[in-house]
XYZ file of C-alpha atoms in Angstrom:
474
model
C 15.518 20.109 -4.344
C 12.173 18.685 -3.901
C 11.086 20.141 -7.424
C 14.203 18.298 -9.229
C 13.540 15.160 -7.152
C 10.207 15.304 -8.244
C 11.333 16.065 -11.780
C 13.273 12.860 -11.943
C 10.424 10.569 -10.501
C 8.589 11.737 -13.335
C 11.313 11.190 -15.821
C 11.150 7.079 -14.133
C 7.789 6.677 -13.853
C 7.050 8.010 -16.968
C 9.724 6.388 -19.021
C 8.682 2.898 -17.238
C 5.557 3.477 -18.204
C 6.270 3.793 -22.037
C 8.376 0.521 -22.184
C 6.042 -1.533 -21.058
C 3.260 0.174 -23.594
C 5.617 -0.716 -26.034
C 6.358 -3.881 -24.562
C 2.468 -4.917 -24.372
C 2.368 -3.272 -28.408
C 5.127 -5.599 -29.617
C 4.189 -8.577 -27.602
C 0.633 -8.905 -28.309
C 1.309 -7.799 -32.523
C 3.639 -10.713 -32.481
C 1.577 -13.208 -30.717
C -1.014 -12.368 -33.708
C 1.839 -13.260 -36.095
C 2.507 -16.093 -34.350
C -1.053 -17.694 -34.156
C -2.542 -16.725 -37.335
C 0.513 -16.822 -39.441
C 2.977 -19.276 -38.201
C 0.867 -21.982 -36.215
C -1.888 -21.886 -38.261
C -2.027 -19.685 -41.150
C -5.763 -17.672 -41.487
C -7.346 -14.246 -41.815
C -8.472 -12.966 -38.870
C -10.892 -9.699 -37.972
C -8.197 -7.004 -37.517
C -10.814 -4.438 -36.067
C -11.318 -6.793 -33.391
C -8.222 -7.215 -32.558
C -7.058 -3.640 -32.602
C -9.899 -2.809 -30.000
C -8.225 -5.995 -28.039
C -4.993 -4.292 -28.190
C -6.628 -1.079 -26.776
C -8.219 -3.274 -23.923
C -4.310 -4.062 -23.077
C -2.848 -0.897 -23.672
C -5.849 0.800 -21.010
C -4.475 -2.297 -18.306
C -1.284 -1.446 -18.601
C -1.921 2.192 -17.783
C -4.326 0.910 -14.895
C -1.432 -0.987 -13.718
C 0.742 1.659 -13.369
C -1.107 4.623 -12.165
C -3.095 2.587 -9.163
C -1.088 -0.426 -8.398
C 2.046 1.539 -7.835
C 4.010 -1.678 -9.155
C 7.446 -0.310 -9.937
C 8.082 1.531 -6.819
C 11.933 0.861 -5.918
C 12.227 -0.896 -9.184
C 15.932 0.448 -9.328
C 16.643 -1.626 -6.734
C 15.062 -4.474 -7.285
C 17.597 -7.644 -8.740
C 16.948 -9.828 -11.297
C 15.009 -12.776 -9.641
C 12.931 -9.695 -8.244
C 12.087 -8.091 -11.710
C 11.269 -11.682 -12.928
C 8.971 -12.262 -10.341
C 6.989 -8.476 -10.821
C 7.326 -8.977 -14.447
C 5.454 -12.231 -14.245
C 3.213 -10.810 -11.342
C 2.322 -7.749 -13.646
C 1.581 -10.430 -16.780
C -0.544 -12.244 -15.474
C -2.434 -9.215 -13.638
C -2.834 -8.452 -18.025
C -4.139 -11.771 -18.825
C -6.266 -11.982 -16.186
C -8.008 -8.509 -16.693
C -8.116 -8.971 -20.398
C -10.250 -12.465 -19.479
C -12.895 -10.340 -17.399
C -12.599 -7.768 -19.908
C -13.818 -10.003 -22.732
C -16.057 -12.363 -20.710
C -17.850 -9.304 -19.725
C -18.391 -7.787 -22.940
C -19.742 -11.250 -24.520
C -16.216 -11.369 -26.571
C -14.629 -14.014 -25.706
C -15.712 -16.660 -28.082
C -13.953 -14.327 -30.615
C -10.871 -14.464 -29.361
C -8.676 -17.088 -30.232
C -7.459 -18.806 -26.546
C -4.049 -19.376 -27.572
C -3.124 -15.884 -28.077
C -3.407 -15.514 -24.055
C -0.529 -17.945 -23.796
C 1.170 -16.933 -26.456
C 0.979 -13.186 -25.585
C 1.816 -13.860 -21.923
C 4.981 -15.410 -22.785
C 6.383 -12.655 -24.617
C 5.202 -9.943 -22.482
C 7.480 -11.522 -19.798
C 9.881 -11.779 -21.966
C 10.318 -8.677 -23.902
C 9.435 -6.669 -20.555
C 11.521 -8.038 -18.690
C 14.348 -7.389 -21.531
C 13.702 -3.559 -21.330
C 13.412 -3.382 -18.124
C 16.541 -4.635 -16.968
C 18.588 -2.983 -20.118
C 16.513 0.489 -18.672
C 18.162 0.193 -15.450
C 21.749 -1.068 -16.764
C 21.390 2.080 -19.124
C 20.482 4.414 -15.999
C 22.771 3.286 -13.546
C 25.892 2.994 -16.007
C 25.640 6.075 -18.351
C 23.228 8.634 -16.773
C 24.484 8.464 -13.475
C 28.524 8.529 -14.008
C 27.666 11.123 -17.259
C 28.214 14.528 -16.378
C 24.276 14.454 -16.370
C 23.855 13.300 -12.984
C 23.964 14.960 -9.631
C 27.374 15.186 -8.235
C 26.985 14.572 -4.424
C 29.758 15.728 -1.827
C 29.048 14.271 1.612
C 30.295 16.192 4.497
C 30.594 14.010 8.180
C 32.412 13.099 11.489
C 35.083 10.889 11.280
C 32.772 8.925 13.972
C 29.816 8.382 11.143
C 31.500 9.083 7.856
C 31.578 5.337 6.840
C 27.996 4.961 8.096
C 26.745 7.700 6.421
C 28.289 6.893 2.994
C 27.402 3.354 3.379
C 23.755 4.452 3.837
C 23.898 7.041 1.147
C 25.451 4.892 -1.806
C 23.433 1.709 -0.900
C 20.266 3.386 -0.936
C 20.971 6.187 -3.877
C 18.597 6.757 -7.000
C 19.784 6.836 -10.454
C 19.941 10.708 -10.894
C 22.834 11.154 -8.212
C 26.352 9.743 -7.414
C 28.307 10.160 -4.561
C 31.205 11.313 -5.745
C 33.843 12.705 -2.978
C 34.087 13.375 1.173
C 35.142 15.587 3.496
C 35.704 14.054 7.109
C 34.872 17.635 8.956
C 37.187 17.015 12.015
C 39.954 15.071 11.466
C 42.458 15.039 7.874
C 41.768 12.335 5.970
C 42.342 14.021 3.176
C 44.238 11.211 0.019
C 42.639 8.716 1.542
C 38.997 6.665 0.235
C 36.149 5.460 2.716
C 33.609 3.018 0.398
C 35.785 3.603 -2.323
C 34.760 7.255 -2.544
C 37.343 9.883 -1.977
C 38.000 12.148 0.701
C 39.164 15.275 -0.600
C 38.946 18.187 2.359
C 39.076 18.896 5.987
C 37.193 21.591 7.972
C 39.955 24.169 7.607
C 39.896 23.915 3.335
C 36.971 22.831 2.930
C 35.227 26.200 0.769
C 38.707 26.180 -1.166
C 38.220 23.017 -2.008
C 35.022 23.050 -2.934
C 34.957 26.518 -5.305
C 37.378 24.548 -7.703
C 35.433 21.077 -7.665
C 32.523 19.068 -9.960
C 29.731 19.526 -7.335
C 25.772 20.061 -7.593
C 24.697 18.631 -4.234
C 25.592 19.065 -1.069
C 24.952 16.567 1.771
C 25.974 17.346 5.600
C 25.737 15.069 8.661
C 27.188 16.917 11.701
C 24.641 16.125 14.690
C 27.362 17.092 17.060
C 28.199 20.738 15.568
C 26.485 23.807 16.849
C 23.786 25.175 15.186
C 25.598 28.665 14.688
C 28.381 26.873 12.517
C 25.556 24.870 10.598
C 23.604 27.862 9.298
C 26.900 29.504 9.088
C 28.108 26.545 6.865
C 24.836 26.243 4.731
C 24.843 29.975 4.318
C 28.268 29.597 2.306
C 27.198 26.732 -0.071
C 24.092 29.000 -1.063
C 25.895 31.427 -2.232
C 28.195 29.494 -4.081
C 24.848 28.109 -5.922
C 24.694 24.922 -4.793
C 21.744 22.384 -3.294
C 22.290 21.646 0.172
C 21.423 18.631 2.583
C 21.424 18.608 5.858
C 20.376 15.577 7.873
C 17.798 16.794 10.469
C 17.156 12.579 11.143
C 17.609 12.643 15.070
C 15.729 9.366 15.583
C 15.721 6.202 13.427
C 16.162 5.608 9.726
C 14.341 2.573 10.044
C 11.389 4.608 9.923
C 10.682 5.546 6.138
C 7.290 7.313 6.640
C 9.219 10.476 7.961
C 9.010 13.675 5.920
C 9.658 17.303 5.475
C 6.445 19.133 4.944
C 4.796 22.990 5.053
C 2.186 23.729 8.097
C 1.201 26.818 9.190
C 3.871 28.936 7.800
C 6.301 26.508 9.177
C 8.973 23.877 7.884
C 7.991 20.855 9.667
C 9.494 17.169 10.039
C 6.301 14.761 9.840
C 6.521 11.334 11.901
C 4.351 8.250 10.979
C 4.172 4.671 11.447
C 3.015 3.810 8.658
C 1.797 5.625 5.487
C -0.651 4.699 2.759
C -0.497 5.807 -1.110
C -3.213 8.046 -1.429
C -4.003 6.443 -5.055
C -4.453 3.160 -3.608
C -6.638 4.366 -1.185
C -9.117 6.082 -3.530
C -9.283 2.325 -5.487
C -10.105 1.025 -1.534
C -12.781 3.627 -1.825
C -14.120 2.824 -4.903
C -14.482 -0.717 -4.141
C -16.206 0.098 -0.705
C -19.262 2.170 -2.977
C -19.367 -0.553 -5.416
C -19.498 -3.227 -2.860
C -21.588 -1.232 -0.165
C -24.112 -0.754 -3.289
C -24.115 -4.451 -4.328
C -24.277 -5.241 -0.291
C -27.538 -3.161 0.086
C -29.030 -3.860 -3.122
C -29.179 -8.177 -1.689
C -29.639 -6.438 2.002
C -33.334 -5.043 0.624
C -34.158 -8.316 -1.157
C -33.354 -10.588 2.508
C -34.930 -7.578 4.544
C -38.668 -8.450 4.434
C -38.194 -11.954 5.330
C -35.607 -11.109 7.907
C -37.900 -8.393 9.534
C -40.681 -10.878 9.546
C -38.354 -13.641 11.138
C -37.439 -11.099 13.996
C -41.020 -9.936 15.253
C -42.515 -13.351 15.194
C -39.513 -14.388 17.226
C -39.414 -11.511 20.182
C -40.622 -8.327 20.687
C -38.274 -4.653 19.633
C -37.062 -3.317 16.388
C -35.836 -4.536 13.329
C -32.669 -3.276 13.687
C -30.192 -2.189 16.418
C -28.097 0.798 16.055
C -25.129 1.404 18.786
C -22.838 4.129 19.254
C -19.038 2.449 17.760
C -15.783 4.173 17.503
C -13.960 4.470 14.120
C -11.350 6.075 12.465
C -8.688 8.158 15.474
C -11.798 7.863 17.878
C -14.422 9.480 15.345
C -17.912 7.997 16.572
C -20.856 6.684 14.705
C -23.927 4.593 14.637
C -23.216 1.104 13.706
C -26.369 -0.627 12.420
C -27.714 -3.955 11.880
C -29.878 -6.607 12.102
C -31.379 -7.378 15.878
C -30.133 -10.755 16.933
C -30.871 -10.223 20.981
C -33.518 -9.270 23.095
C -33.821 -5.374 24.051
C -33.057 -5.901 27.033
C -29.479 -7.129 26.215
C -27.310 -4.160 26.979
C -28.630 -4.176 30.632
C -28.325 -8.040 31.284
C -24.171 -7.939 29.621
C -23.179 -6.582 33.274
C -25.129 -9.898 35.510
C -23.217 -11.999 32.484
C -19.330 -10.226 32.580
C -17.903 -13.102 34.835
C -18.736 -15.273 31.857
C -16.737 -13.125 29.302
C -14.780 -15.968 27.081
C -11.938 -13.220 25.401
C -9.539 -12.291 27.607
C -9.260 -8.710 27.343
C -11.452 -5.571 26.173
C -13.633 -7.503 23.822
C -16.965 -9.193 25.305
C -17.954 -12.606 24.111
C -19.824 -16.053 26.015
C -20.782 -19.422 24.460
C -24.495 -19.507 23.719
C -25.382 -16.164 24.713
C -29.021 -16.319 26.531
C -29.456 -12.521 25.267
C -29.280 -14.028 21.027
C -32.953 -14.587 20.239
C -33.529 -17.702 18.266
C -33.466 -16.585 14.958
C -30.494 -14.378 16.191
C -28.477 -17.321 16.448
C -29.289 -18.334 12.891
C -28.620 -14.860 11.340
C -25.313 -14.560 13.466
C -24.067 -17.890 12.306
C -24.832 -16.574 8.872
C -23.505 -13.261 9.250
C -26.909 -11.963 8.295
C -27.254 -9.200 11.031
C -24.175 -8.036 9.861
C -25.418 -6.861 5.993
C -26.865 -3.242 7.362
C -23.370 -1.975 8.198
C -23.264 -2.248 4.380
C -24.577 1.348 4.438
C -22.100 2.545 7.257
C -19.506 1.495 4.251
C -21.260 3.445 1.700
C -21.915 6.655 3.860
C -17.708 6.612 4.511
C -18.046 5.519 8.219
C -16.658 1.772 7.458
C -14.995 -0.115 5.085
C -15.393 -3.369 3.882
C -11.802 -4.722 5.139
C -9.900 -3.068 8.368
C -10.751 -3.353 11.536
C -13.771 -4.232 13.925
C -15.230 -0.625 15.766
C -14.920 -1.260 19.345
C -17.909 0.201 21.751
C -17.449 3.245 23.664
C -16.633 1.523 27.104
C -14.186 -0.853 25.500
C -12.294 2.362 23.749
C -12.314 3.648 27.266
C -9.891 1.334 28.678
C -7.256 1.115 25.661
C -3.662 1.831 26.302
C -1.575 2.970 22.643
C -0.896 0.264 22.059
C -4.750 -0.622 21.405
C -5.367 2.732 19.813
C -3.431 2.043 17.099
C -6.270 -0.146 15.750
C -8.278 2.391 14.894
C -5.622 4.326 12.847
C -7.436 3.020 9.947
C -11.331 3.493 9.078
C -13.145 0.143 10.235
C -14.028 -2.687 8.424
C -16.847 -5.036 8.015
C -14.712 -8.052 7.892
C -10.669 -8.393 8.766
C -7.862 -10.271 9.553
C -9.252 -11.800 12.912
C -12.131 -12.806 11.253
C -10.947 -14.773 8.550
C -8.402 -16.450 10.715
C -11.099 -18.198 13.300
C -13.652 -15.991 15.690
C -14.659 -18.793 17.339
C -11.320 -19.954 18.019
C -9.143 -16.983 19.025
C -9.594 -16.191 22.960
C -7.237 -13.332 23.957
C -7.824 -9.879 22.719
C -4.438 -9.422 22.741
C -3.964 -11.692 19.662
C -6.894 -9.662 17.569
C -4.840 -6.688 18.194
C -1.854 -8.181 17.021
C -3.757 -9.709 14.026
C -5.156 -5.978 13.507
C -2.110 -4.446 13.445
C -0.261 -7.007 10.937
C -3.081 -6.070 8.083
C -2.386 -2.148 8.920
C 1.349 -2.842 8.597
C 1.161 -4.945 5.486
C -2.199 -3.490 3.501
C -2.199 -3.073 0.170
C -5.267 -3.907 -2.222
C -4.506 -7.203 -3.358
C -4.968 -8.175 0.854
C -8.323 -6.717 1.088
C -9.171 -8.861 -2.107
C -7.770 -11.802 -0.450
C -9.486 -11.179 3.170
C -13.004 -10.548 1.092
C -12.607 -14.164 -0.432
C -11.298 -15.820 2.572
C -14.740 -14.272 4.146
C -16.818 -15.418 1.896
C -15.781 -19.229 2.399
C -15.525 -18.491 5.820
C -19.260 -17.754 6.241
C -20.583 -20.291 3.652
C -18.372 -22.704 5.577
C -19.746 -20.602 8.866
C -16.682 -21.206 10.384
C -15.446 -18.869 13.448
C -19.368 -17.334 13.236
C -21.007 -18.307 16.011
């Protein structure tokens, strides 16, 4: 089953994927016509233009493969579809702009065919998408074509289950009768789908019947009678479900998975697409290389700031903990006096953060051009090669130290289920201000629950005003 689910994932993603080629085509060949032919009526280079197209046609592909933009796009509505349509346009536009400005060919390009293009592409993509899914949902899925689903359940859960089943079904399958396993209810319809067997004829019933798929929901039923029941649908040839979900659906990151030799149900909180996660990647290298390549240029003046001001090393290194408790060196710039790791324990009464996070109002450990490379987030542009090495990331969140790990509950753990970052949510919402550790966490834990790329674009610019403006820094 997990091949022909598969199957038809590709068959959506795939056919998606070719409308809105053609969509991009169609739009931006007709915005041509418009603006050189309609508007105002001139040759223009068609080479160029072609290559322009090409730049479009390569975004749209980008789109789709990384973003992962049209997941549950059959059930999205139509203000929904309007608003990713638009969303996805724009993402176009925008892209072709950098595009163009970065190969020096913009002042070819004529700025009204932006407009003009973005317009239609709305438009026309939003046409086929919607007639896509009104030709999915009505023809595919009540043709012959589609996967006829018989759901087998307690008279207890048999509404619930359906219910669950038909709000949430794909295009490829359509619940099409039930059998209430304890009770006859046999002539009558639950969610308008109709029940057609009890326990006792159920296999009769089901040799002579339009079925491909199988689904069963019987937590309360032996195991014996389950395999027992399985067993016979096999060998009549046809796919069977059984629901092994003994704690929440709420949860969607639960799944059925090989280990070992063994079938096993996997459990997790929260998953991430491993395609957006190599782009997260990609922009830690580029930005950990861009990082280091203005860390070397500030280094000399930096190093020769700090040995003027006290005695010790450039830099400080300390023992952090990342990623599910890996540990690593942390590095950067030293803003305190060496001796600052012994003198922490006379100063703990004066810990401002409630919690396991350490923090005082002018610090007599920061040196004095400490304070000035603190404020400007200076002694922070080492850990640019802890991002390129794979130990941090530019967003997430902050390591903690060893003896601060040492004292989390779960609760706090579940802050380092992600690799940590060089800036975060906390920080762009007010260091100075924010007192109670508590409230990090639950600042931490609301980017690992909503990430996606376009946040850790949005936390990187909100950090960048935040330390010109050197706001929450000190």
């Amino acid at each position: 089953m997990e091949n022909i689910r598969r199957k038809n994932k590709m068959i959506e993603t795939y056919s998606i994927l070719l409308i809105d080629i053609v969509s991009v085509v169609i739009s931006y060949a007709l915005s041509l016509y418009i603006r050189f032919n309609i508007i105002h009526y001139e040759t223009y280079p068609k080479q160029f233009h072609l290559m322009v197209g090409t730049y479009i046609v390569v975004l749209c592909l980008l789109y789709n493969m990384f973003l992962d933009a049209n997941r549950n796009f059959f059930t999205r509505g139509y203000y929904q579809e309007f608003y990713y349509t638009s969303r996805y346009t724009l993402i176009l536009v925008a892209g072709l702009v950098v595009i163009l400005y970065l190969t020096q060919q913009s002042y070819d390009f004529s700025r009204s065919v932006y407009s003009i293009f973005g317009a239609l592409n709305i438009l026309i993509t939003y046409v086929a998408h919607m007639i896509f899914k009104k030709m999915m949902w009505n023809y595919y899925r009540k043709s012959t074509n589609a996967d006829k689903m018989l759901v087998i359940a307690a008279e207890h859960n048999i509404q619930e289950v359906l219910n669950t089943l038909i709000k949430n079904r794909e295009w490829y399958y359509d619940v099409t009768a039930a059998v209430v396993y304890d009770c006859c209810k046999t002539g009558q319809n639950i969610c308008d789908v109709p029940v057609v067997a009890t326990k006792e004829d159920l296999y009769e019933t089901v040799v002579r019947m339009m079925v491909d798929d199988v689904f069963i929901c019987l937590p309360d039923v032996p195991a014996p009678e389950i395999r027992d029941l399985v067993q016979r649908f096999e060998e009549m040839g046809l796919i069977c479900h059984y629901n092994v979900d003994i704690f929440s659906r709420s949860n969607p990151n639960t799944y059925v998975q090989q280990m070992g030799g063994y079938s096993v149900i996997s459990f997790a909180l929260k998953t991430m697409d491993s395609r957006r996660l190599l782009i997260k990647r990609l922009m830690d290298i580029v930005g950990s290389l861009v990082g280091l390549a203005l860390t070397s240029l500030i280094t000399p003046f930096v190093a020769l700031a700090i040995k003027l001001d006290s005695p010790g090393p450039i830099f400080f290194s300390q023992t952090r903990i990342g990623k599910n408790g890996r540990r690593f060196k942390i590095w950067k710039f030293r803003s305190m006096y060496i001796d600052a790791e012994e003198r922490k324990k006379e100063l703990a009464a004066q810990n401002e953060i409630k919690g396991l996070m350490f923090k005082i109002e002018d610090d007599p450990r920061i040196t004095r051009v400490g304070q000035f490379i603190r404020k400007t987030s200076i002694d922070e542009t080492p850990q640019f090669l802890n991002i390129l090495v794979g130990n941090m990331s530019l967003v997430g969140t902050r390591p903690p130290t060893e003896d601060e790990f040492r004292q989390y509950n779960g609760y706090y753990r579940r802050r380092m289920s992600i690799t940590p970052g060089l800036t975060g949510m906390w920080q762009v919402s007010g260091r100075s201000d924010i007192q109670d550790f508590d409230e990090i966490v639950k600042l931490d834990l609301e980017y690992i629950d909503n990430w996606s790329i376009g946040l850790d674009i949005k936390i990187l610019f909100r950090t960048i005003f935040t330390v010109l403006g050197q706001k929450g820094s000190k």
